[in-house]
Amino acid sequence: MNIYLDLFCSFAKVGVLTFGGGYAMLPILQREVAENKNWATEEELMDYYAIGQCTPGVIAVNTATFVGHKIKGISGAIAATFGLIFPSLIIILAIAAFVSNFADVPAVQNAFAGIRACVCVLIINAVVKLWKKAVVDKVTLIIFALIFVLSVFTSVSPVVYVVLAALSGIILKSLEAKK
């Protein structure tokens, strides 16, 4: 299959199967990109998530752009990004045409309540999988704990957390290497 079509279709599959936004896409992105297609390692994917969190836009769209660029440059980035957003664009246009007519229907409200619960499970699943690859020793556990506490008790930009984590990694790993 043409690589551009493969990028488009793979990311369109992620886009059409995901409800709940960028974070909800992470487990599906992980499965498709790292496990099924081997376009990136899980470590690379975590780096893309981190960078995607720090850059403007939705994390899943940014990640698709990074993966597409890795595979086939700018044209690959465009194919992957367009593939990811295309299903949402079509679905949103269809829903927008009818949502005001059905928003108060109890079955619709109940369906969305169930979808929100499912999205939470998918996000937790992605966190558990990423945890196994990211928190691998005492140093990364300390960094995780520090950033977790800061994120719970402050409302600082995620960019600050990523920069702090990077600096902490440099400092703590350097200190560990000197011992």
C-alpha positions as MATLAB code, in Angstrom:
seq = 'MNIYLDLFCSFAKVGVLTFGGGYAMLPILQREVAENKNWATEEELMDYYAIGQCTPGVIAVNTATFVGHKIKGISGAIAATFGLIFPSLIIILAIAAFVSNFADVPAVQNAFAGIRACVCVLIINAVVKLWKKAVVDKVTLIIFALIFVLSVFTSVSPVVYVVLAALSGIILKSLEAKK';
ca = [
       0.000    0.000    0.000;
       1.174    3.536   -0.668;
       2.828    4.836    2.521;
       0.828    8.086    2.431;
      -2.432    6.188    2.143;
      -1.264    3.859    4.919;
      -0.485    6.854    7.162;
      -3.836    8.439    6.344;
      -5.838    5.230    6.895;
      -4.021    4.221   10.065;
      -4.521    7.613   11.675;
      -8.089    7.820   10.364;
      -8.744    4.535   12.169;
      -7.410    6.125   15.361;
      -9.540    9.199   14.773;
     -12.777    7.334   14.106;
     -12.383    4.937   17.051;
     -11.705    7.580   19.659;
     -14.144    9.587   21.696;
     -13.100   12.024   24.384;
     -10.291   14.077   22.899;
      -6.540   13.865   22.572;
      -5.791   11.951   25.754;
      -8.378    9.306   24.930;
      -6.544    8.706   21.649;
      -3.276    7.822   23.379;
      -3.918    4.099   23.937;
      -5.181    3.641   20.395;
      -2.259    5.652   19.001;
       0.104    3.520   21.049;
      -1.400    0.290   19.719;
      -1.485    1.443   16.102;
       1.846    3.288   15.904;
       4.099    1.303   18.251;
       2.593   -2.177   18.248;
       0.860   -2.679   14.883;
       2.899   -0.547   12.469;
       6.220   -0.235   14.333;
       6.518    3.353   13.128;
       7.883    4.411   16.512;
       9.046    2.726   19.665;
       7.059    3.229   22.843;
       9.880    5.452   24.103;
       9.719    7.611   20.964;
       5.948    7.779   21.294;
       6.289    9.003   24.896;
       8.695   11.677   23.656;
       6.166   12.686   20.993;
       3.435   12.872   23.668;
       5.644   15.076   25.833;
       6.525   17.404   22.977;
       2.921   17.320   21.751;
       1.754   18.424   25.200;
       4.115   21.417   25.089;
       3.193   22.606   21.627;
      -0.010   24.358   20.590;
      -2.859   22.097   19.564;
      -4.272   18.739   20.505;
      -1.717   16.196   21.748;
      -2.993   13.437   19.433;
      -2.842   15.681   16.370;
       0.665   16.799   17.286;
       1.723   13.187   17.818;
       0.284   12.165   14.444;
       2.232   15.003   12.852;
       5.483   13.892   14.515;
       5.011   10.253   13.495;
       4.077   11.164    9.921;
       7.112   13.423    9.690;
       9.380   10.665   10.987;
       8.048    8.226    8.380;
       7.852   10.443    5.293;
       8.794   14.049    6.066;
       6.418   16.953    5.641;
       4.116   15.124    3.233;
       3.911   12.209    5.686;
       3.094   14.646    8.496;
       0.273   16.112    6.413;
      -1.128   12.669    5.515;
      -1.059   11.441    9.131;
      -2.505   14.653   10.552;
      -5.268   14.866    7.978;
      -6.059   11.182    8.530;
      -6.440   11.755   12.264;
      -8.706   14.794   11.990;
     -10.774   13.712    8.978;
     -13.168   11.360   10.840;
     -13.740   13.959   13.563;
     -14.480   16.611   10.978;
     -17.108   14.431    9.288;
     -18.635   13.255   12.586;
     -18.759   16.784   14.033;
     -20.430   18.128   10.915;
     -23.044   15.354   11.079;
     -23.653   15.829   14.795;
     -23.824   19.609   14.483;
     -26.670   19.233   12.031;
     -28.753   17.206   14.493;
     -27.450   17.746   18.050;
     -29.922   20.425   19.036;
     -32.773   18.057   18.161;
     -31.475   15.172   20.310;
     -29.418   16.724   23.152;
     -32.285   16.427   25.643;
     -33.157   12.825   24.803;
     -32.387   10.692   27.886;
     -30.895    7.873   25.807;
     -28.416   10.310   24.221;
     -27.477   11.772   27.614;
     -27.019    8.272   29.041;
     -24.911    7.216   26.067;
     -22.568   10.155   26.614;
     -22.326    9.328   30.333;
     -21.220    5.805   29.398;
     -18.753    7.095   26.813;
     -17.181    9.453   29.371;
     -16.660    6.536   31.779;
     -15.102    4.462   29.001;
     -12.739    7.302   28.074;
     -11.470    7.390   31.681;
     -10.662    3.684   31.505;
      -8.829    4.106   28.189;
      -6.738    6.938   29.611;
      -5.865    4.914   32.730;
      -4.879    1.993   30.505;
      -2.534    4.248   28.517;
      -1.027    5.607   31.735;
      -0.343    2.106   33.054;
       1.337    1.062   29.796;
       3.413    4.246   29.673;
       4.301    3.919   33.369;
       5.990    0.580   32.722;
       8.304    2.156   30.134;
       8.827    5.577   31.755;
       9.260    4.903   35.470;
      12.115    2.437   35.365;
      14.248    3.337   38.384;
      14.390    5.483   41.527;
      15.338    8.626   39.619;
      12.391    8.448   37.239;
      10.104    7.599   40.167;
      11.279   10.744   41.976;
      10.699   12.835   38.854;
       7.264   11.286   38.397;
       6.313   11.965   42.015;
       7.577   15.545   41.889;
       5.721   16.391   38.687;
       2.587   14.566   39.858;
       2.457   16.557   43.104;
       3.099   19.828   41.277;
       0.396   19.086   38.711;
      -2.157   18.212   41.395;
      -1.499   21.205   43.640;
      -0.610   23.937   41.132;
      -2.068   25.172   37.893;
       1.205   25.682   36.069;
       1.431   25.164   32.316;
       2.335   21.618   31.204;
       5.301   23.171   29.397;
       6.789   24.080   32.779;
       6.313   20.500   34.002;
       8.067   19.070   30.955;
      10.962   21.531   31.293;
      11.236   20.770   35.035;
      11.172   17.040   34.323;
      13.869   17.404   31.669;
      16.091   19.458   33.975;
      15.460   17.025   36.839;
      16.393   14.130   34.575;
      19.622   15.824   33.543;
      20.589   16.720   37.105;
      19.530   13.516   38.851;
      20.912   11.166   36.198;
      24.208   13.117   36.185;
      24.439   12.855   39.975;
      23.639    9.148   39.786;
      26.350    8.608   37.164;
      28.965   10.319   39.369;
      28.317    7.877   42.232;
];
